[in-house]
């Protein structure tokens, strides 16, 4: 008997510690709530805090409810605590789970420096310890907390929706499985180009022959990357319930330039997962996704995305230069290969891959027009205009190169794998080969920009515009 009492005492002490460190829990209105405004009533729920922890191999939810009441119209004895405790039941997909382990109240709370109610009001707290059994990962536990008087008059009703942390294993799967599929797509692309003969012989020691292969594979990966971006960005706009959807979708944030938190946070970062659950407030959209990720606020995320793009681009450029040095006899003739057309194609590839997330992050700033300084809104507007104009300009440039080609038909182009361009005679075969591959890249970028959802056939074909006249 003494052992049982000591275990219960230890349990209560542990749960009290957990409540003191509880994370914020967003409250929703009950679906069955009668038409009334709790703000005008004598009693209302102010906030919810909770935590999930393991006790005796069982997942225990501790929920702390802070309420405030008008002392002139309500007293602590007016509340029907028996009804409240009996009605508390959490559900998963409508199925009841678990049971109440302990329920306690503290009404009214003493007035302190950190907890001072408005004049004529007092705070009260209600502590619930609920055994959920298992962790219910990839699920959301929901309950209606209904406060009534002893006469059966409803005072307030809130619905906490708690999403447990999906766990390390699930997080790794949803993060690395899409990346693994991307690797498989790259391998399949390599095999495809090897079979159709588009991979040139390595004996040529030409850097453009190797880079041509790398870029063909990159273009094949682009479609898959854009699907991941679509999933991530649309996941930021969906409803908050079921709550586990955003945590799952957030694991492919790396596809939208959010592969790390970034250096800019202005001293504030959302907790993300706190005390075993996702701590989010009443916001929506990309800000809600930033909270799920544990990132800074969206204005800082927007800046960090450009920093991440710069880091990624810098790494790609350095890799290309190193490849040039290795494959062009220690860099001899390197500068002659780095042409303006190469820069145009590289910029076109970057914009075609990452314009969607960049424009999404930038446009979110306009929601905060009343809070951000005017100069920042102007900079955002210019940035959006520059990205859109750059896409149009590069598309026009590539279309002009395509129209200037001397190919008689797309079929002959696919067989040769290059464009002939009305350029001056090239100084050497390496430069001419580089121009041919640049023209081939240009044709592929035109196909992506003009027909992003068009299924690509083996070897690819260029969609040429009809000639006028």
mmCIF file of C-alpha atoms in Angstrom, residues 146-317:
data_model
loop_
_atom_site.group_PDB
_atom_site.id
_atom_site.type_symbol
_atom_site.label_atom_id
_atom_site.label_comp_id
_atom_site.label_asym_id
_atom_site.label_seq_id
_atom_site.Cartn_x
_atom_site.Cartn_y
_atom_site.Cartn_z
ATOM 1 C CA UNK A 146 -16.666 21.835 -21.864
ATOM 2 C CA UNK A 147 -17.101 24.152 -18.868
ATOM 3 C CA UNK A 148 -20.623 24.311 -17.383
ATOM 4 C CA UNK A 149 -22.263 25.615 -14.245
ATOM 5 C CA UNK A 150 -24.015 23.315 -11.791
ATOM 6 C CA UNK A 151 -27.287 24.364 -13.429
ATOM 7 C CA UNK A 152 -26.047 23.094 -16.811
ATOM 8 C CA UNK A 153 -25.389 26.514 -18.360
ATOM 9 C CA UNK A 154 -22.461 26.375 -20.769
ATOM 10 C CA UNK A 155 -19.700 28.850 -19.925
ATOM 11 C CA UNK A 156 -17.036 28.057 -22.509
ATOM 12 C CA UNK A 157 -15.868 25.147 -24.626
ATOM 13 C CA UNK A 158 -12.461 24.704 -26.253
ATOM 14 C CA UNK A 159 -10.949 21.948 -28.378
ATOM 15 C CA UNK A 160 -7.223 21.297 -28.010
ATOM 16 C CA UNK A 161 -5.751 19.553 -31.056
ATOM 17 C CA UNK A 162 -2.409 18.052 -30.137
ATOM 18 C CA UNK A 163 -0.026 16.567 -32.696
ATOM 19 C CA UNK A 164 2.767 14.457 -31.185
ATOM 20 C CA UNK A 165 6.274 14.607 -32.603
ATOM 21 C CA UNK A 166 6.438 12.188 -35.524
ATOM 22 C CA UNK A 167 9.691 10.787 -34.146
ATOM 23 C CA UNK A 168 13.253 10.405 -35.365
ATOM 24 C CA UNK A 169 12.593 7.354 -37.549
ATOM 25 C CA UNK A 170 9.621 8.853 -39.414
ATOM 26 C CA UNK A 171 11.443 12.177 -39.752
ATOM 27 C CA UNK A 172 14.419 10.457 -41.371
ATOM 28 C CA UNK A 173 12.173 8.484 -43.732
ATOM 29 C CA UNK A 174 10.217 11.516 -44.950
ATOM 30 C CA UNK A 175 13.434 13.510 -45.335
ATOM 31 C CA UNK A 176 15.749 11.036 -47.029
ATOM 32 C CA UNK A 177 13.291 8.881 -48.983
ATOM 33 C CA UNK A 178 12.497 11.700 -51.482
ATOM 34 C CA UNK A 179 16.233 12.381 -51.722
ATOM 35 C CA UNK A 180 16.871 8.684 -52.392
ATOM 36 C CA UNK A 181 14.222 8.681 -55.125
ATOM 37 C CA UNK A 182 15.952 11.719 -56.597
ATOM 38 C CA UNK A 183 19.213 9.755 -56.697
ATOM 39 C CA UNK A 184 17.418 6.880 -58.457
ATOM 40 C CA UNK A 185 16.011 9.339 -61.001
ATOM 41 C CA UNK A 186 19.552 10.562 -61.623
ATOM 42 C CA UNK A 187 20.832 7.009 -62.102
ATOM 43 C CA UNK A 188 17.958 6.232 -64.475
ATOM 44 C CA UNK A 189 18.722 9.415 -66.420
ATOM 45 C CA UNK A 190 22.375 8.428 -66.703
ATOM 46 C CA UNK A 191 21.395 4.992 -67.995
ATOM 47 C CA UNK A 192 18.952 6.509 -70.491
ATOM 48 C CA UNK A 193 21.523 8.884 -71.946
ATOM 49 C CA UNK A 194 24.091 6.075 -72.018
ATOM 50 C CA UNK A 195 21.717 3.889 -74.047
ATOM 51 C CA UNK A 196 20.807 6.598 -76.567
ATOM 52 C CA UNK A 197 24.452 7.521 -77.062
ATOM 53 C CA UNK A 198 24.230 11.068 -75.723
ATOM 54 C CA UNK A 199 27.048 10.455 -73.236
ATOM 55 C CA UNK A 200 30.243 11.281 -75.033
ATOM 56 C CA UNK A 201 33.462 9.390 -74.677
ATOM 57 C CA UNK A 202 35.570 10.351 -71.715
ATOM 58 C CA UNK A 203 38.716 9.873 -73.798
ATOM 59 C CA UNK A 204 38.062 13.216 -75.447
ATOM 60 C CA UNK A 205 39.039 14.916 -72.189
ATOM 61 C CA UNK A 206 36.659 17.710 -73.147
ATOM 62 C CA UNK A 207 35.058 19.418 -70.136
ATOM 63 C CA UNK A 208 31.973 20.255 -72.152
ATOM 64 C CA UNK A 209 31.368 16.617 -73.024
ATOM 65 C CA UNK A 210 31.253 15.823 -69.306
ATOM 66 C CA UNK A 211 29.275 18.929 -68.360
ATOM 67 C CA UNK A 212 26.799 18.208 -71.124
ATOM 68 C CA UNK A 213 26.039 14.887 -69.483
ATOM 69 C CA UNK A 214 25.787 16.478 -66.034
ATOM 70 C CA UNK A 215 23.343 19.103 -67.248
ATOM 71 C CA UNK A 216 21.189 16.574 -69.096
ATOM 72 C CA UNK A 217 20.818 14.646 -65.855
ATOM 73 C CA UNK A 218 20.135 17.892 -63.976
ATOM 74 C CA UNK A 219 17.350 18.743 -66.401
ATOM 75 C CA UNK A 220 15.761 15.346 -65.824
ATOM 76 C CA UNK A 221 15.927 15.903 -62.064
ATOM 77 C CA UNK A 222 14.297 19.327 -62.404
ATOM 78 C CA UNK A 223 10.784 17.974 -62.948
ATOM 79 C CA UNK A 224 10.995 15.800 -59.844
ATOM 80 C CA UNK A 225 12.342 18.725 -57.800
ATOM 81 C CA UNK A 226 9.447 20.945 -58.875
ATOM 82 C CA UNK A 227 6.944 18.305 -57.774
ATOM 83 C CA UNK A 228 8.536 18.331 -54.307
ATOM 84 C CA UNK A 229 8.349 22.132 -54.237
ATOM 85 C CA UNK A 230 4.688 21.960 -55.205
ATOM 86 C CA UNK A 231 3.989 19.503 -52.368
ATOM 87 C CA UNK A 232 5.815 21.667 -49.827
ATOM 88 C CA UNK A 233 4.287 25.004 -50.830
ATOM 89 C CA UNK A 234 0.728 23.716 -51.186
ATOM 90 C CA UNK A 235 1.137 21.910 -47.867
ATOM 91 C CA UNK A 236 1.743 25.337 -46.353
ATOM 92 C CA UNK A 237 -1.670 26.483 -47.588
ATOM 93 C CA UNK A 238 -3.775 23.513 -46.481
ATOM 94 C CA UNK A 239 -5.943 23.303 -43.389
ATOM 95 C CA UNK A 240 -4.358 22.692 -40.008
ATOM 96 C CA UNK A 241 -6.184 19.433 -39.411
ATOM 97 C CA UNK A 242 -5.040 16.709 -39.604
ATOM 98 C CA UNK A 243 -2.127 18.224 -37.767
ATOM 99 C CA UNK A 244 0.408 15.619 -38.851
ATOM 100 C CA UNK A 245 0.242 16.634 -42.534
ATOM 101 C CA UNK A 246 2.383 19.768 -42.184
ATOM 102 C CA UNK A 247 5.059 17.980 -40.105
ATOM 103 C CA UNK A 248 5.355 15.338 -42.842
ATOM 104 C CA UNK A 249 5.400 17.841 -45.707
ATOM 105 C CA UNK A 250 7.934 20.033 -43.882
ATOM 106 C CA UNK A 251 10.547 17.301 -44.308
ATOM 107 C CA UNK A 252 10.944 18.205 -47.999
ATOM 108 C CA UNK A 253 11.659 21.864 -47.220
ATOM 109 C CA UNK A 254 15.163 21.276 -48.603
ATOM 110 C CA UNK A 255 13.663 21.245 -52.099
ATOM 111 C CA UNK A 256 12.589 24.889 -51.643
ATOM 112 C CA UNK A 257 15.979 26.245 -50.513
ATOM 113 C CA UNK A 258 15.263 25.627 -46.821
ATOM 114 C CA UNK A 259 17.903 22.953 -46.321
ATOM 115 C CA UNK A 260 19.128 24.667 -43.148
ATOM 116 C CA UNK A 261 17.804 27.285 -40.769
ATOM 117 C CA UNK A 262 20.046 30.092 -42.044
ATOM 118 C CA UNK A 263 22.080 32.805 -40.297
ATOM 119 C CA UNK A 264 19.344 35.458 -39.975
ATOM 120 C CA UNK A 265 16.886 35.108 -37.093
ATOM 121 C CA UNK A 266 16.981 38.449 -35.178
ATOM 122 C CA UNK A 267 17.244 36.530 -31.932
ATOM 123 C CA UNK A 268 13.994 34.595 -32.341
ATOM 124 C CA UNK A 269 13.271 31.105 -33.632
ATOM 125 C CA UNK A 270 10.054 29.132 -33.316
ATOM 126 C CA UNK A 271 10.395 26.103 -31.028
ATOM 127 C CA UNK A 272 8.964 23.661 -33.570
ATOM 128 C CA UNK A 273 8.781 20.474 -31.538
ATOM 129 C CA UNK A 274 8.574 21.312 -27.841
ATOM 130 C CA UNK A 275 7.881 18.933 -24.972
ATOM 131 C CA UNK A 276 7.030 16.124 -27.359
ATOM 132 C CA UNK A 277 4.449 18.011 -29.463
ATOM 133 C CA UNK A 278 4.278 20.630 -32.209
ATOM 134 C CA UNK A 279 3.872 24.059 -30.612
ATOM 135 C CA UNK A 280 2.038 26.317 -33.091
ATOM 136 C CA UNK A 281 -0.225 29.313 -32.621
ATOM 137 C CA UNK A 282 -3.158 30.662 -34.594
ATOM 138 C CA UNK A 283 -1.260 31.749 -37.692
ATOM 139 C CA UNK A 284 -1.603 30.211 -41.165
ATOM 140 C CA UNK A 285 0.188 29.671 -44.459
ATOM 141 C CA UNK A 286 3.957 29.826 -44.745
ATOM 142 C CA UNK A 287 4.278 31.245 -41.226
ATOM 143 C CA UNK A 288 2.536 28.126 -39.914
ATOM 144 C CA UNK A 289 5.028 25.985 -41.831
ATOM 145 C CA UNK A 290 7.914 28.018 -40.394
ATOM 146 C CA UNK A 291 6.594 27.250 -36.905
ATOM 147 C CA UNK A 292 6.390 23.555 -37.734
ATOM 148 C CA UNK A 293 9.977 23.581 -39.008
ATOM 149 C CA UNK A 294 11.277 25.474 -35.985
ATOM 150 C CA UNK A 295 12.569 28.271 -38.240
ATOM 151 C CA UNK A 296 12.570 32.068 -37.694
ATOM 152 C CA UNK A 297 9.695 34.260 -38.853
ATOM 153 C CA UNK A 298 8.930 34.373 -42.581
ATOM 154 C CA UNK A 299 10.673 37.732 -43.252
ATOM 155 C CA UNK A 300 13.896 36.133 -41.991
ATOM 156 C CA UNK A 301 13.169 32.869 -43.835
ATOM 157 C CA UNK A 302 12.852 34.851 -47.066
ATOM 158 C CA UNK A 303 16.313 36.396 -46.613
ATOM 159 C CA UNK A 304 17.804 33.046 -45.622
ATOM 160 C CA UNK A 305 16.392 31.417 -48.761
ATOM 161 C CA UNK A 306 18.379 33.857 -50.922
ATOM 162 C CA UNK A 307 21.482 33.170 -48.841
ATOM 163 C CA UNK A 308 20.938 29.444 -49.335
ATOM 164 C CA UNK A 309 20.513 30.013 -53.082
ATOM 165 C CA UNK A 310 23.804 31.924 -53.181
ATOM 166 C CA UNK A 311 25.578 29.128 -51.287
ATOM 167 C CA UNK A 312 24.125 26.508 -53.635
ATOM 168 C CA UNK A 313 25.026 28.493 -56.758
ATOM 169 C CA UNK A 314 28.532 29.165 -55.467
ATOM 170 C CA UNK A 315 29.037 25.455 -54.845
ATOM 171 C CA UNK A 316 27.829 24.574 -58.354
ATOM 172 C CA UNK A 317 30.104 27.178 -59.977
#
